[in-house]
Amino acid sequence: QLKEHVIVCGYGKVGKNIVSNFIREDIPFVVIENEPNAIEILERNNLLHVCGDATYGEILDVAGISKGKILISCLSNDADNLYVILEAKERNPNIRLILRASRPESVKRFLKLGADKVILPEEAGANQMADLAIELLRG
């Protein structure tokens, strides 16, 4: 029944923070997760989710990929994120894709395959921390 929603692939450290932001901002979303402990947390908090592997198109279909507006794949494995790009774009060529990458060399590949934005969380966090330190030093 969702439309114009965000699909979040993965409910690990990154996914949990994304979902927290969406809840605070009242953004419609669904999470795809296959790890039993994470699924238990999603269920306990009554968060809309699909149990399964986001690299499978059928699971993306259950999450409403055809009516979704944005897909965020924050899986920790770059190869898995690559499969998500391919399956997502095949099912909805207009979906906007934001991906997590673990390795800098994956960024270019993901963008070439159709990702709109690619984030390296460790690099982004390090840059933010350095910027804050510089700001404090310059006071």
PDB file of C-alpha atoms in Angstrom:
ATOM      1  CA  GLN A   1       0.000   0.000   0.000  1.00  0.00           C
ATOM      2  CA  LEU A   2       2.989   2.293   0.351  1.00  0.00           C
ATOM      3  CA  LYS A   3       3.967   4.601  -2.476  1.00  0.00           C
ATOM      4  CA  GLU A   4       6.633   7.273  -2.833  1.00  0.00           C
ATOM      5  CA  HIS A   5       8.326   5.602   0.148  1.00  0.00           C
ATOM      6  CA  VAL A   6      11.931   4.821   1.017  1.00  0.00           C
ATOM      7  CA  ILE A   7      13.213   1.255   1.066  1.00  0.00           C
ATOM      8  CA  VAL A   8      16.057   0.736   3.542  1.00  0.00           C
ATOM      9  CA  CYS A   9      18.123  -2.379   2.879  1.00  0.00           C
ATOM     10  CA  GLY A  10      19.844  -3.436   6.076  1.00  0.00           C
ATOM     11  CA  TYR A  11      19.112  -2.658   9.709  1.00  0.00           C
ATOM     12  CA  GLY A  12      22.625  -2.616  11.115  1.00  0.00           C
ATOM     13  CA  LYS A  13      24.345   0.405  12.667  1.00  0.00           C
ATOM     14  CA  VAL A  14      23.850   2.588   9.601  1.00  0.00           C
ATOM     15  CA  GLY A  15      20.316   1.393   8.847  1.00  0.00           C
ATOM     16  CA  LYS A  16      19.158   1.952  12.434  1.00  0.00           C
ATOM     17  CA  ASN A  17      20.320   5.565  12.335  1.00  0.00           C
ATOM     18  CA  ILE A  18      18.630   6.153   8.987  1.00  0.00           C
ATOM     19  CA  VAL A  19      15.363   4.707  10.299  1.00  0.00           C
ATOM     20  CA  SER A  20      15.565   6.864  13.458  1.00  0.00           C
ATOM     21  CA  ASN A  21      15.830   9.958  11.272  1.00  0.00           C
ATOM     22  CA  PHE A  22      12.879   8.869   9.138  1.00  0.00           C
ATOM     23  CA  ILE A  23      10.719   8.233  12.204  1.00  0.00           C
ATOM     24  CA  ARG A  24      11.570  11.679  13.574  1.00  0.00           C
ATOM     25  CA  GLU A  25      10.746  13.323  10.215  1.00  0.00           C
ATOM     26  CA  ASP A  26       7.644  11.173   9.554  1.00  0.00           C
ATOM     27  CA  ILE A  27       9.057   9.748   6.297  1.00  0.00           C
ATOM     28  CA  PRO A  28       7.307   6.588   5.012  1.00  0.00           C
ATOM     29  CA  PHE A  29       9.717   3.650   4.835  1.00  0.00           C
ATOM     30  CA  VAL A  30      10.069  -0.097   4.851  1.00  0.00           C
ATOM     31  CA  VAL A  31      13.155  -2.023   5.966  1.00  0.00           C
ATOM     32  CA  ILE A  32      14.467  -5.176   4.306  1.00  0.00           C
ATOM     33  CA  GLU A  33      16.420  -7.378   6.709  1.00  0.00           C
ATOM     34  CA  ASN A  34      17.379 -11.050   6.928  1.00  0.00           C
ATOM     35  CA  GLU A  35      19.261 -11.184  10.238  1.00  0.00           C
ATOM     36  CA  PRO A  36      17.058 -12.731  12.981  1.00  0.00           C
ATOM     37  CA  ASN A  37      18.176 -10.425  15.825  1.00  0.00           C
ATOM     38  CA  ALA A  38      17.549  -7.312  13.736  1.00  0.00           C
ATOM     39  CA  ILE A  39      14.150  -8.657  12.637  1.00  0.00           C
ATOM     40  CA  GLU A  40      13.239  -9.191  16.291  1.00  0.00           C
ATOM     41  CA  ILE A  41      14.060  -5.526  17.043  1.00  0.00           C
ATOM     42  CA  LEU A  42      12.017  -4.352  14.042  1.00  0.00           C
ATOM     43  CA  GLU A  43       9.049  -6.441  15.195  1.00  0.00           C
ATOM     44  CA  ARG A  44       9.345  -5.340  18.802  1.00  0.00           C
ATOM     45  CA  ASN A  45       9.242  -1.686  17.662  1.00  0.00           C
ATOM     46  CA  ASN A  46       6.379  -2.283  15.209  1.00  0.00           C
ATOM     47  CA  LEU A  47       8.459  -1.037  12.281  1.00  0.00           C
ATOM     48  CA  LEU A  48       7.324  -1.958   8.777  1.00  0.00           C
ATOM     49  CA  HIS A  49       9.729  -4.525   7.377  1.00  0.00           C
ATOM     50  CA  VAL A  50      10.209  -7.386   4.959  1.00  0.00           C
ATOM     51  CA  CYS A  51      12.131 -10.466   6.049  1.00  0.00           C
ATOM     52  CA  GLY A  52      14.558 -11.539   3.367  1.00  0.00           C
ATOM     53  CA  ASP A  53      17.651 -10.836   1.308  1.00  0.00           C
ATOM     54  CA  ALA A  54      17.582  -7.459  -0.474  1.00  0.00           C
ATOM     55  CA  THR A  55      19.752  -8.827  -3.291  1.00  0.00           C
ATOM     56  CA  TYR A  56      16.732 -10.811  -4.538  1.00  0.00           C
ATOM     57  CA  GLY A  57      14.314  -8.982  -6.792  1.00  0.00           C
ATOM     58  CA  GLU A  58      11.335 -10.819  -5.351  1.00  0.00           C
ATOM     59  CA  ILE A  59      12.090  -9.368  -1.918  1.00  0.00           C
ATOM     60  CA  LEU A  60      12.369  -5.876  -3.409  1.00  0.00           C
ATOM     61  CA  ASP A  61       8.968  -6.469  -5.012  1.00  0.00           C
ATOM     62  CA  VAL A  62       7.447  -7.292  -1.620  1.00  0.00           C
ATOM     63  CA  ALA A  63       8.934  -4.033  -0.277  1.00  0.00           C
ATOM     64  CA  GLY A  64       7.120  -2.119  -3.036  1.00  0.00           C
ATOM     65  CA  ILE A  65      10.055  -1.278  -5.290  1.00  0.00           C
ATOM     66  CA  SER A  66       7.733  -0.485  -8.199  1.00  0.00           C
ATOM     67  CA  LYS A  67       6.063   2.320  -6.203  1.00  0.00           C
ATOM     68  CA  GLY A  68       9.082   3.393  -4.157  1.00  0.00           C
ATOM     69  CA  LYS A  69      10.830   6.713  -4.621  1.00  0.00           C
ATOM     70  CA  ILE A  70      14.215   6.045  -2.999  1.00  0.00           C
ATOM     71  CA  LEU A  71      16.159   2.930  -2.066  1.00  0.00           C
ATOM     72  CA  ILE A  72      18.979   3.151   0.449  1.00  0.00           C
ATOM     73  CA  SER A  73      21.222   0.122   0.545  1.00  0.00           C
ATOM     74  CA  CYS A  74      23.441   0.132   3.595  1.00  0.00           C
ATOM     75  CA  LEU A  75      24.551  -3.473   3.419  1.00  0.00           C
ATOM     76  CA  SER A  76      28.123  -3.932   4.627  1.00  0.00           C
ATOM     77  CA  ASN A  77      29.201  -6.030   1.635  1.00  0.00           C
ATOM     78  CA  ASP A  78      29.901  -4.097  -1.592  1.00  0.00           C
ATOM     79  CA  ALA A  79      29.074  -7.130  -3.746  1.00  0.00           C
ATOM     80  CA  ASP A  80      25.627  -7.320  -2.126  1.00  0.00           C
ATOM     81  CA  ASN A  81      25.066  -3.615  -2.736  1.00  0.00           C
ATOM     82  CA  LEU A  82      25.996  -4.141  -6.381  1.00  0.00           C
ATOM     83  CA  TYR A  83      23.280  -6.788  -6.741  1.00  0.00           C
ATOM     84  CA  VAL A  84      20.788  -4.447  -5.084  1.00  0.00           C
ATOM     85  CA  ILE A  85      21.541  -1.758  -7.703  1.00  0.00           C
ATOM     86  CA  LEU A  86      21.017  -4.190 -10.571  1.00  0.00           C
ATOM     87  CA  GLU A  87      17.782  -5.652  -9.207  1.00  0.00           C
ATOM     88  CA  ALA A  88      16.353  -2.282  -8.148  1.00  0.00           C
ATOM     89  CA  LYS A  89      17.004  -0.547 -11.480  1.00  0.00           C
ATOM     90  CA  GLU A  90      15.577  -3.510 -13.392  1.00  0.00           C
ATOM     91  CA  ARG A  91      12.334  -3.321 -11.402  1.00  0.00           C
ATOM     92  CA  ASN A  92      12.044   0.466 -11.209  1.00  0.00           C
ATOM     93  CA  PRO A  93      14.327   2.437 -13.544  1.00  0.00           C
ATOM     94  CA  ASN A  94      13.189   5.707 -11.918  1.00  0.00           C
ATOM     95  CA  ILE A  95      14.037   4.804  -8.330  1.00  0.00           C
ATOM     96  CA  ARG A  96      16.729   6.965  -6.764  1.00  0.00           C
ATOM     97  CA  LEU A  97      19.554   4.971  -5.207  1.00  0.00           C
ATOM     98  CA  ILE A  98      21.730   5.904  -2.249  1.00  0.00           C
ATOM     99  CA  LEU A  99      24.350   3.312  -1.411  1.00  0.00           C
ATOM    100  CA  ARG A 100      26.893   2.577   1.244  1.00  0.00           C
ATOM    101  CA  ALA A 101      30.316   1.504   0.031  1.00  0.00           C
ATOM    102  CA  SER A 102      33.012  -0.137   2.096  1.00  0.00           C
ATOM    103  CA  ARG A 103      35.827   0.411  -0.389  1.00  0.00           C
ATOM    104  CA  PRO A 104      36.665   3.638  -2.249  1.00  0.00           C
ATOM    105  CA  GLU A 105      37.063   1.738  -5.535  1.00  0.00           C
ATOM    106  CA  SER A 106      33.401   0.688  -5.352  1.00  0.00           C
ATOM    107  CA  VAL A 107      32.132   4.278  -5.525  1.00  0.00           C
ATOM    108  CA  LYS A 108      32.850   4.743  -9.228  1.00  0.00           C
ATOM    109  CA  ARG A 109      31.399   1.342 -10.100  1.00  0.00           C
ATOM    110  CA  PHE A 110      28.172   1.994  -8.165  1.00  0.00           C
ATOM    111  CA  LEU A 111      27.703   5.395  -9.826  1.00  0.00           C
ATOM    112  CA  LYS A 112      28.311   3.872 -13.256  1.00  0.00           C
ATOM    113  CA  LEU A 113      25.619   1.249 -12.603  1.00  0.00           C
ATOM    114  CA  GLY A 114      22.996   3.819 -11.634  1.00  0.00           C
ATOM    115  CA  ALA A 115      23.487   4.875  -8.024  1.00  0.00           C
ATOM    116  CA  ASP A 116      22.639   8.536  -7.441  1.00  0.00           C
ATOM    117  CA  LYS A 117      24.833   8.932  -4.347  1.00  0.00           C
ATOM    118  CA  VAL A 118      27.423   6.703  -2.712  1.00  0.00           C
ATOM    119  CA  ILE A 119      28.641   7.181   0.844  1.00  0.00           C
ATOM    120  CA  LEU A 120      31.721   5.746   2.522  1.00  0.00           C
ATOM    121  CA  PRO A 121      30.547   5.936   6.182  1.00  0.00           C
ATOM    122  CA  GLU A 122      34.004   5.779   7.740  1.00  0.00           C
ATOM    123  CA  GLU A 123      35.297   8.520   5.441  1.00  0.00           C
ATOM    124  CA  ALA A 124      32.204  10.690   5.978  1.00  0.00           C
ATOM    125  CA  GLY A 125      32.488  10.312   9.754  1.00  0.00           C
ATOM    126  CA  ALA A 126      36.208  11.065   9.722  1.00  0.00           C
ATOM    127  CA  ASN A 127      35.670  14.170   7.595  1.00  0.00           C
ATOM    128  CA  GLN A 128      32.930  15.417   9.914  1.00  0.00           C
ATOM    129  CA  MET A 129      35.100  14.862  12.985  1.00  0.00           C
ATOM    130  CA  ALA A 130      38.073  16.623  11.375  1.00  0.00           C
ATOM    131  CA  ASP A 131      35.853  19.560  10.367  1.00  0.00           C
ATOM    132  CA  LEU A 132      34.582  19.860  13.948  1.00  0.00           C
ATOM    133  CA  ALA A 133      38.138  19.806  15.332  1.00  0.00           C
ATOM    134  CA  ILE A 134      39.210  22.494  12.857  1.00  0.00           C
ATOM    135  CA  GLU A 135      36.185  24.590  13.811  1.00  0.00           C
ATOM    136  CA  LEU A 136      37.023  24.256  17.521  1.00  0.00           C
ATOM    137  CA  LEU A 137      40.693  25.119  16.927  1.00  0.00           C
ATOM    138  CA  ARG A 138      39.789  28.222  14.969  1.00  0.00           C
ATOM    139  CA  GLY A 139      37.083  29.011  17.511  1.00  0.00           C
TER     140      GLY A 139
END
